[in-house]
Amino acid sequence: MDGYRMNTVIADRFNKSILATALVLTGSLPAWGNDYFDPGLLTLTGEQGITTDLSIFETSGQIPEGDYLVSLWVNQVEHGQQTLVFKKNAAGKIRPELTPAFLKKMGVNTEALPDFKDLPVDQPIDTLEKLIPNAQINFDSAQLRLDLSIPQIAMQQQARDLVSPDLWDSGVPALLVSYNLNGNRNWQHGVGNGSGSEQTSLFADARLGVNWQEWRLRGNFVHTRNESRGKQMTSSSQYSRFFNTSLQRDIVRLRAEILLGESSSGNEIFDSIPFRGMQLRSSEAMLPNSRKGFAPLITGIAQSNARVTVSQNGNVVYQTYVPPGAFRIDDMYQASQGGDLLVTITESDGTVRTQSVAYSALPMMQRPGTLKYELTAGRYHGGVTDTSKEAEFGLATFLYGLPFDTTLYGGVLGAKNYNAVVAGSGISLGSFGALSADITRSSALLSAREQRQMGTSYRLRYAKSLLSTGTSVDLAAYRYSTRHYYSFADFNNMGHRLHGDQMPWALDRQRSNLQLQINQQLGKAGALYLSASRNDYWGNNRINKTLSAGYNVSYRGISYGLAYSIDRMGGGEGNWPENKQLAFNMQVPLGIFGPSSSLNRQYASYQMTHGNQGQMQQQAGISGNALDDRFTYSLMQGWSNNQSSDNSTINTSYQGSKGMASAGYTYNRRYRSINIGGNGSLVVHPEGVTFGQTLGDSVAIVSAPGAGGVRVANGGIRTDGRGYALVPYLANYQSNNISLDLTTLPENVDLPQSGTNVYPTRGAVVMAHFSPRIGYQALLTLKTSKGAIPFGTVVTLEHTPDGEKNTGIVGDAGQVYLSGLPEKGTLFARWGHQSDQQCRANFNLENVKATTSDNPVRQLTSLCKLL
């Protein structure tokens, strides 16, 4: 295969280099008038003989007319691969055919440019430079890259990474199944009276979906089965149900989505509410990345055409060029939740000015002028109890970004015998952090025998990042609710029985809640973290407290970690004991003991935990991965001061193109256990059924018929025997590049196009089409009655099965490399406009052997008959 790949690459580069060679030869000679290149120089003897028409190369930078698949860049921003027609314009120069509609799609503000007003939108323009002063077109034939340089004043005013909704792809009709299966069998050895037992459990869940145009039908299915066998008794139970069934679609004009069925409301304003009904909400995913989240508005004044650079903590996070005068930057990515920004203005004469912008943000904060909203109507459905009031309700919330780094938010919730209203605001205080405060007022009539309960809940949230010291307060939140405040969940669940998997205090009404998360970076000395929470409740003295703190550091490749946690519940009846744990872990890469690259993926580890009741557990073992990280394993031995807890464990997993499989085994002197599992997916689409890894929100189907076993450069995936593969976890509404590894192509397959871009909407199944050439690869020598056909001749395969052009360019001695050839066929060669400058040649590769076992290229000499 190595020889074959080398031959393919050399032949491909040879054909492409012919154009570059001609350009160099013709463009390097100074002349007064048109350049002329003597075709006789292309022959070894210098004699004229049969020559090709090279007039196309008399002007530097020219290429033959035709269709080209190019990588398009506009103002250094990639717009993916586009197939464009290159033809001569009125000046005789070969240029790509660009229409006003295509330029508008690429971001040119054609509606505001006067020279475009009377032009048909679908007709190619003659000269871009005349219509847009200072515009430039540059084409790199060697890399097939087309660069359009358009002055900023002629571009549409939009976010720098905006993907036009015209590119969004709703995908093809499809049936989707993403599944997870696992099972466990546990054998308990006899203790006491010598009896033993056996437990078996099975679990299966599937995410099911149907796509039709813009509509997405989704639902979940879960099945569990448990069985226990002992000497005295046998018991079993099973459970199956569908849930979270919904139908949804995008409303592009509103940058929103509508949902019918089961879901949950957002939790920025009110606590999340499970419901069955209808929901309309704005979709931040439809915005470009530079409009998501919160970032401060940066303003300033430039004295010339200046470069503005924004950096944070020494890293450049934004850079642009601005004209003289006042400027504003409102499309900067959210680099972090806070920290000082350094703005550097570099004028044309080299003068440099700087200014500092301090800001902090909370997750609910919005950019100025950005509105985030939700409208939900339905019935309360789900929760922590077996049954509930299932009250019908209506909900409306909004968050709106105001000037001066301020966000206003609020909402209303109404139901029979219950209503609540909330209002609040968040503000960035610059170097002092970010703060938000809101008040929620509720009114609830719990039963006809009771009076209406009126209560209030107050909430404060704070965040602060000090990059200079490495300290960040990720979140500090405090909430206090009065005795008669009831959340909507309290109103629905009160008086109903808890689910069996819920904590006993889940129905207690919260009085206050405090949360704190702090991180401290110590540079090479590691990092510290602290997380704490405290909750108390109305009607009892129970207080829940949790605290966790830790320290992590890496030294000479060895990672160390120390953690301490406390959780306790005090007050009231049935106090839970205080639980304290100290844990230490260490991981050593085996690569530090030798230069082998395989050792860098293997680790030795040790961990220890010590509890406040005197129990201590330790584990040591090795883990690692192999086979391009698809296979992982771990071997662990555990022991404790209570010998009954000593155990040995082995776990393995394999991640393939069609899903993942895992298995594990644990042995203890009192029991032994084995577990197996697997997950994956299948998609039924117009071109068949394709299996793959578990699915994310949207997915691409690689369609390369006949190219089986080719590696997809996205997540270690390979095409199946038909040439199809699933690529999950795409970015919705954004550009996703899907490419194939040409070095893994089968011997009889050639791929003119190695990559393509897709732009899926949420939940879409989009097709990533490739057109592999299936057939022989051959180095053909074409001769006429007058000798070998000349250098530069374009040779085309006639009657291709798929109608796609299959061409090559002749090199020295009449040789041309072609791929995707049938066993028999006809070639058409043309090196001029006269009949004696065109010929046809029949070929038959049936009895022609490959050069070597590693090189599938066949060599054949054919007579080309002049027309």
Short mmCIF file of N, CA and C in Angstrom, two decimals, residues 98-105 108 110 116 119-125 131:
data_model
loop_
_atom_site.label_atom_id
_atom_site.label_comp_id
_atom_site.label_asym_id
_atom_site.label_seq_id
_atom_site.Cartn_x
_atom_site.Cartn_y
_atom_site.Cartn_z
N LEU A 98 -18.71 34.68 -10.96
CA LEU A 98 -19.32 35.10 -9.70
C LEU A 98 -20.59 35.87 -10.01
N THR A 99 -21.70 35.46 -9.42
CA THR A 99 -22.97 36.14 -9.61
C THR A 99 -23.24 37.04 -8.41
N PRO A 100 -24.07 38.10 -8.60
CA PRO A 100 -24.45 38.93 -7.44
C PRO A 100 -25.07 38.12 -6.32
N ALA A 101 -25.88 37.11 -6.67
CA ALA A 101 -26.50 36.27 -5.63
C ALA A 101 -25.46 35.51 -4.84
N PHE A 102 -24.43 34.99 -5.54
CA PHE A 102 -23.38 34.24 -4.85
C PHE A 102 -22.56 35.17 -3.95
N LEU A 103 -22.24 36.38 -4.44
CA LEU A 103 -21.48 37.33 -3.62
C LEU A 103 -22.27 37.75 -2.39
N LYS A 104 -23.57 37.92 -2.54
CA LYS A 104 -24.40 38.26 -1.38
C LYS A 104 -24.37 37.14 -0.36
N LYS A 105 -24.41 35.91 -0.84
CA LYS A 105 -24.35 34.74 0.04
C LYS A 105 -23.03 34.70 0.80
N VAL A 108 -21.15 39.87 0.83
CA VAL A 108 -20.98 41.16 0.18
C VAL A 108 -22.31 41.91 0.21
N THR A 110 -24.33 43.61 -1.60
CA THR A 110 -24.65 43.97 -2.98
C THR A 110 -25.82 44.94 -3.06
N PHE A 116 -24.32 47.39 -8.54
CA PHE A 116 -24.99 46.09 -8.59
C PHE A 116 -26.49 46.21 -8.81
N LEU A 119 -27.93 44.84 -12.17
CA LEU A 119 -27.38 43.56 -12.64
C LEU A 119 -28.32 42.41 -12.29
N PRO A 120 -28.54 41.47 -13.20
CA PRO A 120 -29.32 40.26 -12.87
C PRO A 120 -28.60 39.47 -11.77
N VAL A 121 -29.35 39.04 -10.78
CA VAL A 121 -28.73 38.40 -9.61
C VAL A 121 -28.11 37.06 -9.95
N ASP A 122 -28.57 36.41 -11.04
CA ASP A 122 -28.07 35.07 -11.36
C ASP A 122 -27.16 35.05 -12.58
N GLN A 123 -26.74 36.22 -13.07
CA GLN A 123 -25.84 36.29 -14.21
C GLN A 123 -24.43 36.62 -13.74
N PRO A 124 -23.40 35.92 -14.26
CA PRO A 124 -22.03 36.21 -13.83
C PRO A 124 -21.62 37.64 -14.18
N ILE A 125 -20.91 38.27 -13.25
CA ILE A 125 -20.39 39.61 -13.50
C ILE A 125 -19.11 39.50 -14.32
N LEU A 131 -16.54 46.72 -10.27
CA LEU A 131 -17.76 46.93 -9.49
C LEU A 131 -17.46 47.30 -8.04
#
